[in-house]
Short mmCIF file of C-alpha atoms in Angstrom, two decimals:
data_model
loop_
_atom_site.label_atom_id
_atom_site.label_comp_id
_atom_site.label_asym_id
_atom_site.label_seq_id
_atom_site.Cartn_x
_atom_site.Cartn_y
_atom_site.Cartn_z
CA MET S 181 0.00 0.00 0.00
CA GLY S 182 2.87 2.43 0.79
CA GLN S 183 4.43 2.04 -2.67
CA GLY S 184 1.09 2.87 -4.33
CA TYR S 185 0.84 6.10 -2.37
CA SER S 186 4.43 6.91 -3.20
CA MET S 187 3.78 6.43 -6.93
CA LEU S 188 0.59 8.49 -6.73
CA GLY S 189 2.51 11.27 -4.99
CA PHE S 190 5.20 11.17 -7.68
CA VAL S 191 2.59 11.36 -10.47
CA VAL S 192 0.92 14.35 -8.80
CA ILE S 193 4.28 16.11 -8.42
CA VAL S 194 5.17 15.45 -12.07
CA ILE S 195 1.81 16.81 -13.26
CA LEU S 196 2.16 19.90 -11.08
CA TYR S 197 5.68 20.61 -12.32
CA ALA S 198 4.57 20.14 -15.92
CA VAL S 199 1.72 22.62 -15.42
CA ILE S 200 4.09 25.06 -13.70
CA GLY S 201 6.48 24.72 -16.66
CA LEU S 202 3.64 25.54 -19.04
CA MET S 203 2.57 28.52 -16.96
CA ALA S 204 6.15 29.77 -16.64
CA ALA S 205 6.58 29.60 -20.42
CA ALA S 206 3.32 31.48 -20.99
CA GLY S 207 4.30 34.15 -18.48
CA THR S 208 7.79 34.52 -19.89
CA ILE S 209 6.45 34.87 -23.43
CA CYS S 210 3.81 37.43 -22.44
CA ILE S 211 6.19 39.60 -20.47
CA ALA S 212 9.13 39.44 -22.89
CA ARG S 213 6.95 40.11 -25.92
CA LYS S 214 5.32 43.07 -24.18
CA ILE S 215 8.54 44.81 -23.11
CA LEU S 216 11.07 43.80 -25.79
CA ALA S 217 11.33 44.61 -29.47
CA PRO S 218 11.79 41.52 -31.70
CA LYS S 219 15.60 41.78 -31.91
CA ALA S 220 15.95 42.37 -28.18
CA GLU S 221 13.57 39.49 -27.48
CA GLN S 222 15.72 37.11 -29.52
CA ILE S 223 18.89 38.28 -27.77
CA PHE S 224 17.17 37.91 -24.37
CA TYR S 225 16.20 34.30 -25.11
CA ALA S 226 19.69 33.51 -26.37
CA MET S 227 21.23 34.81 -23.13
CA PHE S 228 18.55 33.04 -21.09
CA LEU S 229 19.55 29.71 -22.67
CA ILE S 230 23.07 30.28 -21.37
CA MET S 231 21.79 31.07 -17.88
CA ILE S 232 19.48 28.05 -17.64
CA ALA S 233 22.24 25.76 -18.84
CA ALA S 234 24.48 27.07 -16.06
CA PHE S 235 21.97 25.84 -13.47
CA TYR S 236 23.54 22.40 -13.78
CA LEU S 237 26.88 23.77 -12.58
CA ALA S 238 25.06 25.30 -9.62
CA PHE S 239 23.41 21.94 -8.90
CA ALA S 240 26.78 20.14 -9.13
CA ALA S 241 28.20 22.59 -6.59
CA TYR S 242 25.15 22.53 -4.32
CA PHE S 243 24.75 18.75 -4.27
CA GLY S 244 28.53 18.24 -4.09
CA VAL S 245 28.75 16.00 -7.16
CA ALA S 246 32.40 16.59 -8.01
CA THR S 247 32.40 13.75 -10.53
CA ALA S 248 29.79 15.59 -12.63
CA TRP S 249 31.80 18.76 -13.26
CA ARG S 250 33.50 17.58 -16.45
CA LEU S 251 30.36 16.47 -18.31
CA GLU S 252 28.19 19.28 -16.98
CA THR S 253 30.80 21.90 -17.92
CA ALA S 254 31.05 20.44 -21.44
CA ALA S 255 27.27 20.63 -21.78
CA VAL S 256 27.22 24.24 -20.56
CA VAL S 257 29.94 25.16 -23.06
CA ALA S 258 27.85 23.59 -25.85
CA PHE S 259 24.76 25.52 -24.75
CA VAL S 260 26.78 28.74 -24.55
CA ALA S 261 27.86 28.22 -28.17
CA ILE S 262 24.28 27.50 -29.24
CA GLY S 263 23.04 30.53 -27.29
CA LEU S 264 25.57 32.79 -28.97
CA LEU S 265 24.49 31.49 -32.37
CA GLY S 266 20.89 32.04 -31.30
CA VAL S 267 21.49 35.76 -30.97
CA ARG S 268 21.18 35.94 -34.76
CA LEU S 269 19.83 32.53 -35.83
CA PRO S 270 16.34 31.65 -34.62
CA PHE S 271 16.86 28.00 -35.58
CA ALA S 272 19.74 27.81 -33.07
CA LEU S 273 17.32 28.84 -30.31
CA ILE S 274 14.73 26.31 -31.45
CA ALA S 275 17.35 23.57 -31.46
CA GLY S 276 19.05 24.81 -28.29
CA TYR S 277 15.94 24.90 -26.14
CA SER S 278 14.78 21.55 -27.52
CA LEU S 279 18.16 19.98 -26.73
CA HIS S 280 18.16 21.58 -23.30
CA GLY S 281 14.73 20.10 -22.62
CA LEU S 282 16.05 16.67 -23.55
CA TRP S 283 19.13 17.24 -21.36
CA ASP S 284 16.77 18.07 -18.49
CA LEU S 285 14.73 14.92 -19.11
CA LEU S 286 17.90 12.83 -19.22
CA HIS S 287 18.86 14.16 -15.79
CA GLU S 288 15.40 13.33 -14.46
CA LEU S 289 15.48 9.79 -15.81
CA GLN S 290 19.04 9.19 -14.60
CA ALA S 291 18.43 10.71 -11.16
CA TYR S 292 15.47 8.51 -10.40
CA GLY S 293 16.74 5.26 -11.87
CA THR S 294 14.47 5.07 -14.89
CA HIS S 295 17.25 5.26 -17.49
CA ALA S 296 21.02 5.48 -17.14
CA ALA S 297 22.73 7.01 -20.16
CA PHE S 298 25.89 7.78 -18.17
CA GLU S 299 27.87 6.17 -15.38
CA PRO S 300 26.68 7.00 -11.86
CA GLY S 301 27.98 10.39 -10.75
CA GLN S 302 28.62 11.76 -14.25
CA LEU S 303 25.43 13.81 -14.16
CA THR S 304 24.61 16.05 -11.25
CA ALA S 305 21.65 15.45 -8.98
CA ILE S 306 18.56 17.60 -9.51
CA PRO S 307 15.49 18.34 -7.40
CA LEU S 308 12.54 15.99 -7.90
CA ALA S 309 10.60 16.78 -11.13
CA TYR S 310 12.90 19.69 -12.04
CA GLY S 311 13.64 17.92 -15.33
CA VAL S 312 9.93 17.64 -16.08
CA PHE S 313 9.41 21.35 -15.40
CA CYS S 314 12.32 22.27 -17.66
CA LEU S 315 11.33 19.88 -20.43
CA VAL S 316 7.86 21.41 -20.64
CA PHE S 317 9.19 24.98 -20.36
CA ASP S 318 11.92 24.43 -22.96
CA PHE S 319 9.66 22.70 -25.49
CA CYS S 320 7.02 25.42 -25.14
CA MET S 321 9.68 28.05 -25.70
CA ALA S 322 11.06 26.22 -28.76
CA ALA S 323 7.55 26.07 -30.23
CA TYR S 324 7.13 29.78 -29.59
CA PHE S 325 10.48 30.56 -31.22
CA TYR S 326 9.33 28.64 -34.28
CA THR S 327 6.36 31.01 -34.57
CA ARG S 328 8.61 34.08 -34.13
CA ARG S 329 11.47 33.09 -36.43
CA ALA S 330 10.26 35.09 -39.45
CA GLU S 331 9.65 38.25 -37.43
CA TRP S 332 13.05 37.98 -35.72
CA SER S 333 14.82 37.46 -39.03
CA ALA S 334 12.98 40.42 -40.55
CA ALA S 335 14.00 42.62 -37.60
CA TRP S 336 17.68 41.83 -38.19
CA LYS S 337 17.37 42.49 -41.93
CA ALA S 338 15.61 45.81 -41.32
CA ALA S 339 18.46 46.92 -39.05
CA GLN S 340 21.11 46.38 -41.76
#
C-alpha cells in the first residue's frame, strides 16, 4: 500500500511541475513580448539559454557531485555556443531549447533510476521533477520561437 501512495505522490508532483512549466513559459512569453522589441527578445532568449544551462553547474556545486563537473561543464559550453548562435539565428534557439529540454529529461530519468545514459555520478543530482518542469518549459519556448522566427529574421534584416 505504501508504494502505491508513493507512486501516486510522484505522479501528482510530475503533473504539477509540468503545469508550472507551461505557466512559466506562458508568463515569460507574455512579459518578454510586451517589453522587448523583436531583436531584443531574440537576444534575451539567447542569453537566457546560457543562464538556464548554467543551473547544472550550480546543482553540481550545491549537491557536491564533483564527478559531474567535467560532463556538466562540457554541456554548458555547448549551450553557450548554441546561445551565442541564437542571438542571430532563430533555428539555433529552437534547437538549443529543444536539446536543453532533452538534457533536463535525461537528468530526471538518470536521477530517479528510470534510465542510465551515463555512469553514476557523471550527471549532477537535480530536485525531484525539475527535469519535467524544464522539459515542458523548454519545449514550449522552442515552439514559440518557431512562430517568431520570421519576425526575428525580418527585424535583423531591417536593421542592416
